[in-house]
PDB file of C-alpha atoms and ligand atoms in Angstrom:
ATOM      1  CA  MET A  24       3.253 -82.420 -14.283  1.00  0.00           C
ATOM      2  CA  ASN A  25       2.349 -85.848 -13.029  1.00  0.00           C
ATOM      3  CA  GLU A  26       1.152 -87.658 -16.176  1.00  0.00           C
ATOM      4  CA  GLN A  27      -0.248 -90.591 -14.233  1.00  0.00           C
ATOM      5  CA  ALA A  28      -2.429 -88.213 -12.198  1.00  0.00           C
ATOM      6  CA  LEU A  29      -3.545 -86.506 -15.436  1.00  0.00           C
ATOM      7  CA  LEU A  30      -4.463 -89.823 -16.981  1.00  0.00           C
ATOM      8  CA  SER A  31      -6.467 -90.949 -13.997  1.00  0.00           C
ATOM      9  CA  PHE A  32      -8.277 -87.628 -13.683  1.00  0.00           C
ATOM     10  CA  TYR A  33      -8.995 -87.660 -17.461  1.00  0.00           C
ATOM     11  CA  ARG A  34     -10.479 -91.143 -17.112  1.00  0.00           C
ATOM     12  CA  SER A  35     -12.616 -90.102 -14.185  1.00  0.00           C
ATOM     13  CA  LEU A  36     -13.991 -86.876 -15.793  1.00  0.00           C
ATOM     14  CA  ASP A  37     -17.493 -87.459 -17.145  1.00  0.00           C
ATOM     15  CA  ARG A  38     -17.540 -85.798 -20.545  1.00  0.00           C
ATOM     16  CA  SER A  39     -21.364 -86.179 -20.840  1.00  0.00           C
ATOM     17  CA  PHE A  40     -21.645 -83.493 -18.144  1.00  0.00           C
ATOM     18  CA  PHE A  41     -20.204 -80.931 -20.646  1.00  0.00           C
ATOM     19  CA  VAL A  42     -22.571 -81.534 -23.545  1.00  0.00           C
ATOM     20  CA  GLY A  43     -26.338 -80.986 -24.067  1.00  0.00           C
ATOM     21  CA  ASP A  44     -28.940 -83.705 -23.489  1.00  0.00           C
ATOM     22  CA  ASN A  45     -28.992 -84.743 -27.174  1.00  0.00           C
ATOM     23  CA  TYR A  46     -25.306 -85.627 -27.118  1.00  0.00           C
ATOM     24  CA  LYS A  47     -24.888 -87.270 -23.766  1.00  0.00           C
ATOM     25  CA  VAL A  48     -25.142 -90.791 -25.196  1.00  0.00           C
ATOM     26  CA  LEU A  49     -22.336 -90.002 -27.652  1.00  0.00           C
ATOM     27  CA  ALA A  50     -20.023 -88.420 -25.068  1.00  0.00           C
ATOM     28  CA  HIS A  51     -17.915 -91.495 -24.495  1.00  0.00           C
ATOM     29  CA  TYR A  52     -16.828 -91.642 -28.156  1.00  0.00           C
ATOM     30  CA  ASP A  53     -13.439 -90.185 -28.969  1.00  0.00           C
ATOM     31  CA  SER A  54     -14.794 -87.580 -31.383  1.00  0.00           C
ATOM     32  CA  PRO A  55     -15.752 -83.890 -31.357  1.00  0.00           C
ATOM     33  CA  LEU A  56     -19.403 -83.045 -30.636  1.00  0.00           C
ATOM     34  CA  PRO A  57     -21.506 -79.964 -31.229  1.00  0.00           C
ATOM     35  CA  ILE A  58     -22.031 -77.627 -28.261  1.00  0.00           C
ATOM     36  CA  GLY A  59     -24.258 -75.062 -30.053  1.00  0.00           C
ATOM     37  CA  TYR A  60     -23.485 -71.741 -31.726  1.00  0.00           C
ATOM     38  CA  GLU A  61     -21.552 -73.702 -34.427  1.00  0.00           C
ATOM     39  CA  GLN A  62     -18.872 -74.659 -31.893  1.00  0.00           C
ATOM     40  CA  THR A  63     -17.626 -78.075 -30.804  1.00  0.00           C
ATOM     41  CA  ILE A  64     -16.184 -79.808 -27.775  1.00  0.00           C
ATOM     42  CA  SER A  65     -12.900 -81.336 -28.969  1.00  0.00           C
ATOM     43  CA  GLN A  66     -12.003 -84.961 -29.286  1.00  0.00           C
ATOM     44  CA  PRO A  67     -11.164 -85.998 -25.692  1.00  0.00           C
ATOM     45  CA  SER A  68      -7.890 -87.771 -26.532  1.00  0.00           C
ATOM     46  CA  LEU A  69      -6.679 -84.535 -28.145  1.00  0.00           C
ATOM     47  CA  VAL A  70      -7.648 -82.509 -25.043  1.00  0.00           C
ATOM     48  CA  TYR A  71      -5.708 -85.014 -22.971  1.00  0.00           C
ATOM     49  CA  GLU A  72      -2.680 -84.789 -25.220  1.00  0.00           C
ATOM     50  CA  MET A  73      -2.691 -81.018 -25.397  1.00  0.00           C
ATOM     51  CA  THR A  74      -2.899 -80.817 -21.584  1.00  0.00           C
ATOM     52  CA  ARG A  75      -0.002 -83.222 -21.262  1.00  0.00           C
ATOM     53  CA  LEU A  76       2.096 -81.185 -23.674  1.00  0.00           C
ATOM     54  CA  LEU A  77       1.222 -77.891 -22.022  1.00  0.00           C
ATOM     55  CA  SER A  78       2.255 -79.520 -18.778  1.00  0.00           C
ATOM     56  CA  PRO A  79       0.757 -77.163 -16.155  1.00  0.00           C
ATOM     57  CA  GLU A  80       2.415 -77.197 -12.714  1.00  0.00           C
ATOM     58  CA  LYS A  81       0.698 -76.753  -9.306  1.00  0.00           C
ATOM     59  CA  ASP A  82       1.781 -73.084  -9.167  1.00  0.00           C
ATOM     60  CA  SER A  83       0.998 -72.268 -12.838  1.00  0.00           C
ATOM     61  CA  ARG A  84      -1.212 -69.406 -13.870  1.00  0.00           C
ATOM     62  CA  VAL A  85      -2.873 -70.549 -17.063  1.00  0.00           C
ATOM     63  CA  LEU A  86      -4.629 -68.592 -19.812  1.00  0.00           C
ATOM     64  CA  GLU A  87      -7.131 -70.496 -21.930  1.00  0.00           C
ATOM     65  CA  ILE A  88      -8.623 -69.086 -25.150  1.00  0.00           C
ATOM     66  CA  GLY A  89     -11.919 -70.736 -26.157  1.00  0.00           C
ATOM     67  CA  THR A  90     -13.739 -71.933 -22.999  1.00  0.00           C
ATOM     68  CA  GLY A  91     -16.382 -73.662 -25.056  1.00  0.00           C
ATOM     69  CA  SER A  92     -17.962 -76.381 -22.967  1.00  0.00           C
ATOM     70  CA  GLY A  93     -15.478 -76.002 -20.062  1.00  0.00           C
ATOM     71  CA  TYR A  94     -14.202 -79.550 -20.470  1.00  0.00           C
ATOM     72  CA  GLN A  95     -10.604 -78.536 -21.185  1.00  0.00           C
ATOM     73  CA  THR A  96     -10.890 -75.901 -18.460  1.00  0.00           C
ATOM     74  CA  ALA A  97     -11.614 -78.599 -15.908  1.00  0.00           C
ATOM     75  CA  LEU A  98      -8.435 -80.469 -16.761  1.00  0.00           C
ATOM     76  CA  LEU A  99      -6.396 -77.268 -16.509  1.00  0.00           C
ATOM     77  CA  ALA A 100      -8.059 -76.177 -13.240  1.00  0.00           C
ATOM     78  CA  GLU A 101      -7.371 -79.605 -11.676  1.00  0.00           C
ATOM     79  CA  PHE A 102      -3.601 -79.308 -12.222  1.00  0.00           C
ATOM     80  CA  ALA A 103      -2.826 -75.581 -12.129  1.00  0.00           C
ATOM     81  CA  ALA A 104      -3.061 -72.817  -9.512  1.00  0.00           C
ATOM     82  CA  GLU A 105      -5.353 -70.480 -11.478  1.00  0.00           C
ATOM     83  CA  VAL A 106      -7.050 -70.617 -14.880  1.00  0.00           C
ATOM     84  CA  TYR A 107      -8.053 -67.460 -16.757  1.00  0.00           C
ATOM     85  CA  THR A 108     -10.451 -68.532 -19.532  1.00  0.00           C
ATOM     86  CA  VAL A 109     -11.785 -66.371 -22.345  1.00  0.00           C
ATOM     87  CA  GLU A 110     -14.764 -67.193 -24.545  1.00  0.00           C
ATOM     88  CA  ARG A 111     -16.353 -64.902 -27.116  1.00  0.00           C
ATOM     89  CA  ILE A 112     -19.829 -66.438 -27.011  1.00  0.00           C
ATOM     90  CA  GLU A 113     -21.568 -65.284 -23.788  1.00  0.00           C
ATOM     91  CA  PRO A 114     -24.021 -68.204 -23.327  1.00  0.00           C
ATOM     92  CA  LEU A 115     -21.172 -70.746 -23.708  1.00  0.00           C
ATOM     93  CA  SER A 116     -19.091 -68.934 -21.137  1.00  0.00           C
ATOM     94  CA  GLU A 117     -22.058 -68.756 -18.750  1.00  0.00           C
ATOM     95  CA  LYS A 118     -22.882 -72.437 -19.135  1.00  0.00           C
ATOM     96  CA  ALA A 119     -19.244 -73.429 -18.566  1.00  0.00           C
ATOM     97  CA  ARG A 120     -19.155 -71.221 -15.501  1.00  0.00           C
ATOM     98  CA  GLN A 121     -22.196 -73.057 -14.044  1.00  0.00           C
ATOM     99  CA  ARG A 122     -20.747 -76.508 -14.791  1.00  0.00           C
ATOM    100  CA  LEU A 123     -17.351 -75.791 -13.295  1.00  0.00           C
ATOM    101  CA  ALA A 124     -18.879 -74.150 -10.226  1.00  0.00           C
ATOM    102  CA  ALA A 125     -21.001 -77.281  -9.787  1.00  0.00           C
ATOM    103  CA  LEU A 126     -17.800 -79.357  -9.879  1.00  0.00           C
ATOM    104  CA  GLY A 127     -16.457 -77.123  -7.109  1.00  0.00           C
ATOM    105  CA  TYR A 128     -13.644 -75.280  -8.853  1.00  0.00           C
ATOM    106  CA  GLY A 129     -12.879 -71.950  -7.260  1.00  0.00           C
ATOM    107  CA  ASN A 130      -9.673 -71.202  -9.198  1.00  0.00           C
ATOM    108  CA  ILE A 131     -11.221 -70.348 -12.565  1.00  0.00           C
ATOM    109  CA  PHE A 132     -11.772 -66.776 -13.816  1.00  0.00           C
ATOM    110  CA  PHE A 133     -14.095 -66.297 -16.763  1.00  0.00           C
ATOM    111  CA  ARG A 134     -14.262 -63.531 -19.291  1.00  0.00           C
ATOM    112  CA  THR A 135     -16.489 -63.042 -22.326  1.00  0.00           C
ATOM    113  CA  ALA A 136     -14.407 -61.259 -24.946  1.00  0.00           C
ATOM    114  CA  ASP A 137     -12.238 -61.721 -28.023  1.00  0.00           C
ATOM    115  CA  GLY A 138      -9.327 -63.568 -26.464  1.00  0.00           C
ATOM    116  CA  SER A 139      -7.138 -63.498 -29.569  1.00  0.00           C
ATOM    117  CA  SER A 140      -4.965 -60.859 -28.003  1.00  0.00           C
ATOM    118  CA  GLY A 141      -5.021 -62.411 -24.545  1.00  0.00           C
ATOM    119  CA  TRP A 142      -5.978 -60.945 -21.156  1.00  0.00           C
ATOM    120  CA  GLU A 143      -3.607 -57.993 -20.690  1.00  0.00           C
ATOM    121  CA  GLU A 144      -4.584 -57.113 -17.104  1.00  0.00           C
ATOM    122  CA  LYS A 145      -3.782 -60.607 -15.857  1.00  0.00           C
ATOM    123  CA  ALA A 146      -0.624 -61.258 -17.913  1.00  0.00           C
ATOM    124  CA  PRO A 147       1.938 -62.741 -17.906  1.00  0.00           C
ATOM    125  CA  PHE A 148       0.954 -66.387 -17.837  1.00  0.00           C
ATOM    126  CA  ASP A 149       3.052 -69.502 -17.232  1.00  0.00           C
ATOM    127  CA  ARG A 150       0.950 -71.517 -19.620  1.00  0.00           C
ATOM    128  CA  ILE A 151      -1.339 -70.569 -22.545  1.00  0.00           C
ATOM    129  CA  MET A 152      -3.760 -73.037 -24.101  1.00  0.00           C
ATOM    130  CA  VAL A 153      -5.513 -71.987 -27.315  1.00  0.00           C
ATOM    131  CA  THR A 154      -8.363 -74.173 -28.444  1.00  0.00           C
ATOM    132  CA  ALA A 155      -9.460 -72.319 -31.585  1.00  0.00           C
ATOM    133  CA  ALA A 156      -7.488 -72.105 -34.796  1.00  0.00           C
ATOM    134  CA  ALA A 157      -5.367 -68.963 -35.202  1.00  0.00           C
ATOM    135  CA  GLY A 158      -4.728 -67.787 -38.769  1.00  0.00           C
ATOM    136  CA  THR A 159      -1.200 -66.676 -37.907  1.00  0.00           C
ATOM    137  CA  ARG A 160       1.043 -66.974 -34.820  1.00  0.00           C
ATOM    138  CA  PRO A 161      -0.880 -64.881 -32.264  1.00  0.00           C
ATOM    139  CA  VAL A 162       1.840 -62.385 -31.278  1.00  0.00           C
ATOM    140  CA  GLY A 163      -0.374 -60.676 -28.712  1.00  0.00           C
ATOM    141  CA  LEU A 164      -0.763 -63.901 -26.846  1.00  0.00           C
ATOM    142  CA  ILE A 165       2.907 -64.874 -27.204  1.00  0.00           C
ATOM    143  CA  ASP A 166       3.841 -61.503 -25.630  1.00  0.00           C
ATOM    144  CA  GLN A 167       1.840 -62.590 -22.542  1.00  0.00           C
ATOM    145  CA  LEU A 168       3.865 -65.753 -22.047  1.00  0.00           C
ATOM    146  CA  SER A 169       6.235 -65.746 -19.027  1.00  0.00           C
ATOM    147  CA  ALA A 170       9.888 -66.753 -18.995  1.00  0.00           C
ATOM    148  CA  ASN A 171       9.954 -70.599 -18.776  1.00  0.00           C
ATOM    149  CA  GLY A 172       6.438 -70.484 -20.212  1.00  0.00           C
ATOM    150  CA  ARG A 173       4.749 -72.945 -22.571  1.00  0.00           C
ATOM    151  CA  MET A 174       1.962 -72.366 -25.045  1.00  0.00           C
ATOM    152  CA  VAL A 175      -0.010 -74.797 -27.178  1.00  0.00           C
ATOM    153  CA  VAL A 176      -1.799 -73.248 -30.224  1.00  0.00           C
ATOM    154  CA  PRO A 177      -3.239 -74.512 -33.487  1.00  0.00           C
ATOM    155  CA  VAL A 178      -2.061 -72.277 -36.352  1.00  0.00           C
ATOM    156  CA  GLY A 179      -3.224 -72.511 -39.938  1.00  0.00           C
ATOM    157  CA  PRO A 180      -6.180 -72.291 -42.302  1.00  0.00           C
ATOM    158  CA  PRO A 181      -9.716 -73.446 -41.279  1.00  0.00           C
ATOM    159  CA  SER A 182      -9.295 -76.845 -42.981  1.00  0.00           C
ATOM    160  CA  VAL A 183      -6.276 -78.049 -41.060  1.00  0.00           C
ATOM    161  CA  GLN A 184      -3.770 -76.514 -38.691  1.00  0.00           C
ATOM    162  CA  ASP A 185      -0.322 -77.215 -37.241  1.00  0.00           C
ATOM    163  CA  LEU A 186      -0.423 -77.741 -33.505  1.00  0.00           C
ATOM    164  CA  LEU A 187       2.508 -75.659 -32.199  1.00  0.00           C
ATOM    165  CA  LEU A 188       4.233 -75.854 -28.871  1.00  0.00           C
ATOM    166  CA  ILE A 189       5.807 -72.419 -28.313  1.00  0.00           C
ATOM    167  CA  THR A 190       8.187 -72.133 -25.377  1.00  0.00           C
ATOM    168  CA  ARG A 191       9.995 -69.172 -23.847  1.00  0.00           C
ATOM    169  CA  ASP A 192      13.242 -69.927 -22.004  1.00  0.00           C
ATOM    170  CA  ALA A 193      14.581 -68.227 -18.838  1.00  0.00           C
ATOM    171  CA  GLN A 194      16.340 -65.596 -20.990  1.00  0.00           C
ATOM    172  CA  GLY A 195      13.123 -64.829 -22.871  1.00  0.00           C
ATOM    173  CA  ASN A 196      14.049 -66.577 -26.119  1.00  0.00           C
ATOM    174  CA  LEU A 197      11.237 -68.233 -27.999  1.00  0.00           C
ATOM    175  CA  SER A 198      11.315 -71.568 -29.788  1.00  0.00           C
ATOM    176  CA  GLU A 199       8.677 -73.722 -31.314  1.00  0.00           C
ATOM    177  CA  LYS A 200       7.932 -77.309 -32.181  1.00  0.00           C
ATOM    178  CA  ASN A 201       5.341 -78.611 -34.657  1.00  0.00           C
ATOM    179  CA  LEU A 202       3.327 -81.340 -32.914  1.00  0.00           C
ATOM    180  CA  GLY A 203       1.334 -82.438 -35.968  1.00  0.00           C
ATOM    181  CA  GLN A 204      -1.891 -81.656 -37.730  1.00  0.00           C
ATOM    182  CA  VAL A 205      -5.213 -80.926 -35.990  1.00  0.00           C
ATOM    183  CA  ARG A 206      -8.547 -79.422 -36.890  1.00  0.00           C
ATOM    184  CA  PHE A 207     -10.143 -76.794 -34.664  1.00  0.00           C
ATOM    185  CA  VAL A 208     -12.963 -74.303 -35.189  1.00  0.00           C
ATOM    186  CA  GLU A 209     -11.742 -70.904 -36.296  1.00  0.00           C
ATOM    187  CA  MET A 210     -10.579 -68.290 -33.864  1.00  0.00           C
ATOM    188  CA  VAL A 211     -12.595 -65.200 -34.484  1.00  0.00           C
ATOM    189  CA  GLY A 212     -10.853 -61.885 -33.825  1.00  0.00           C
ATOM    190  CA  ASP A 213      -7.688 -59.874 -34.300  1.00  0.00           C
ATOM    191  CA  TYR A 214      -5.379 -62.875 -34.888  1.00  0.00           C
ATOM    192  CA  GLY A 215      -8.105 -65.153 -36.132  1.00  0.00           C
ATOM    193  CA  TRP A 216      -9.690 -65.667 -39.476  1.00  0.00           C
ATOM    194  CA  ARG A 217     -12.482 -63.178 -39.510  1.00  0.00           C
ATOM    195  CA  PHE A 218     -14.003 -60.506 -37.323  1.00  0.00           C
TER     196      PHE A 218
HETATM  197  N1  SAH B   8     -11.885 -76.130 -25.239  1.00  0.00           N
HETATM  198  C1  SAH B   8     -13.248 -76.166 -25.716  1.00  0.00           C
HETATM  199  C2  SAH B   8     -13.237 -76.163 -27.247  1.00  0.00           C
HETATM  200  C3  SAH B   8     -14.240 -75.178 -27.717  1.00  0.00           C
HETATM  201  S1  SAH B   8     -14.200 -74.902 -29.424  1.00  0.00           S
HETATM  202  C4  SAH B   8     -13.954 -77.379 -25.148  1.00  0.00           C
HETATM  203  O1  SAH B   8     -13.289 -78.271 -24.659  1.00  0.00           O
HETATM  204  O2  SAH B   8     -15.175 -77.408 -25.204  1.00  0.00           O
HETATM  205  C5  SAH B   8     -13.374 -73.306 -29.532  1.00  0.00           C
HETATM  206  C6  SAH B   8     -14.027 -72.179 -28.789  1.00  0.00           C
HETATM  207  O3  SAH B   8     -13.282 -71.019 -29.049  1.00  0.00           O
HETATM  208  C7  SAH B   8     -15.490 -71.859 -29.214  1.00  0.00           C
HETATM  209  O4  SAH B   8     -16.323 -71.938 -28.076  1.00  0.00           O
HETATM  210  C8  SAH B   8     -15.374 -70.453 -29.806  1.00  0.00           C
HETATM  211  O5  SAH B   8     -16.535 -69.674 -29.530  1.00  0.00           O
HETATM  212  C9  SAH B   8     -14.210 -69.921 -29.073  1.00  0.00           C
HETATM  213  N2  SAH B   8     -13.498 -68.781 -29.735  1.00  0.00           N
HETATM  214  C10 SAH B   8     -13.281 -68.569 -31.047  1.00  0.00           C
HETATM  215  N3  SAH B   8     -12.589 -67.436 -31.273  1.00  0.00           N
HETATM  216  C11 SAH B   8     -12.408 -66.904 -30.023  1.00  0.00           C
HETATM  217  C12 SAH B   8     -11.787 -65.701 -29.569  1.00  0.00           C
HETATM  218  N4  SAH B   8     -11.204 -64.821 -30.421  1.00  0.00           N
HETATM  219  N5  SAH B   8     -11.757 -65.426 -28.252  1.00  0.00           N
HETATM  220  C13 SAH B   8     -12.348 -66.295 -27.372  1.00  0.00           C
HETATM  221  N6  SAH B   8     -12.980 -67.462 -27.718  1.00  0.00           N
HETATM  222  C14 SAH B   8     -12.965 -67.707 -29.063  1.00  0.00           C
END
């Protein structure tokens, strides 16, 4: 992907649009913020970095797990062909849908469900972005990654996780790289921490 274009879009995207009225004044700080239902919008610099590492291309079909506010979704939709985004909390999904429609995106498909095992009917995906902490490597999601695919996923206990970049080469072989420690809210579901 064109990193310069990502950086300028990231700088132009108004994060206050993705949080409730009480948090709009704090939206320009580089820190997570509450979005209700015990969930958070991530630190923006981390969203930027994860998008850069996922590196969606113009023709990529992207799966995102954890729509949340829709902020990360906007960055993905701007640079990919289609984004399939799954959120387990209905009102968050609905609010994100309204925001992203207001911004004019027509290439985002929303689903309210446990996304810990992916979106089988729409698989495989060229890119998979997971924005909730998986307890173990989410094999169901990895199965839905295309040849030449890339996946970014935080794996580890609720306190701190390793951010993994999992790639699948043209022959289908997987490899992974540890990108450092992060802290995300728990993924709830089959490959998460609790049901
Ligand atoms: N990318 C979001 C971050 C949201 S926090 C943003 O920029 O705002 C992580 C989100 O993952 C929460 O909204 C949480 O409800 C959701 N989540 C947790 N487990 C999930 C699961 N199994 N399937 C789908 N969404 C899940």
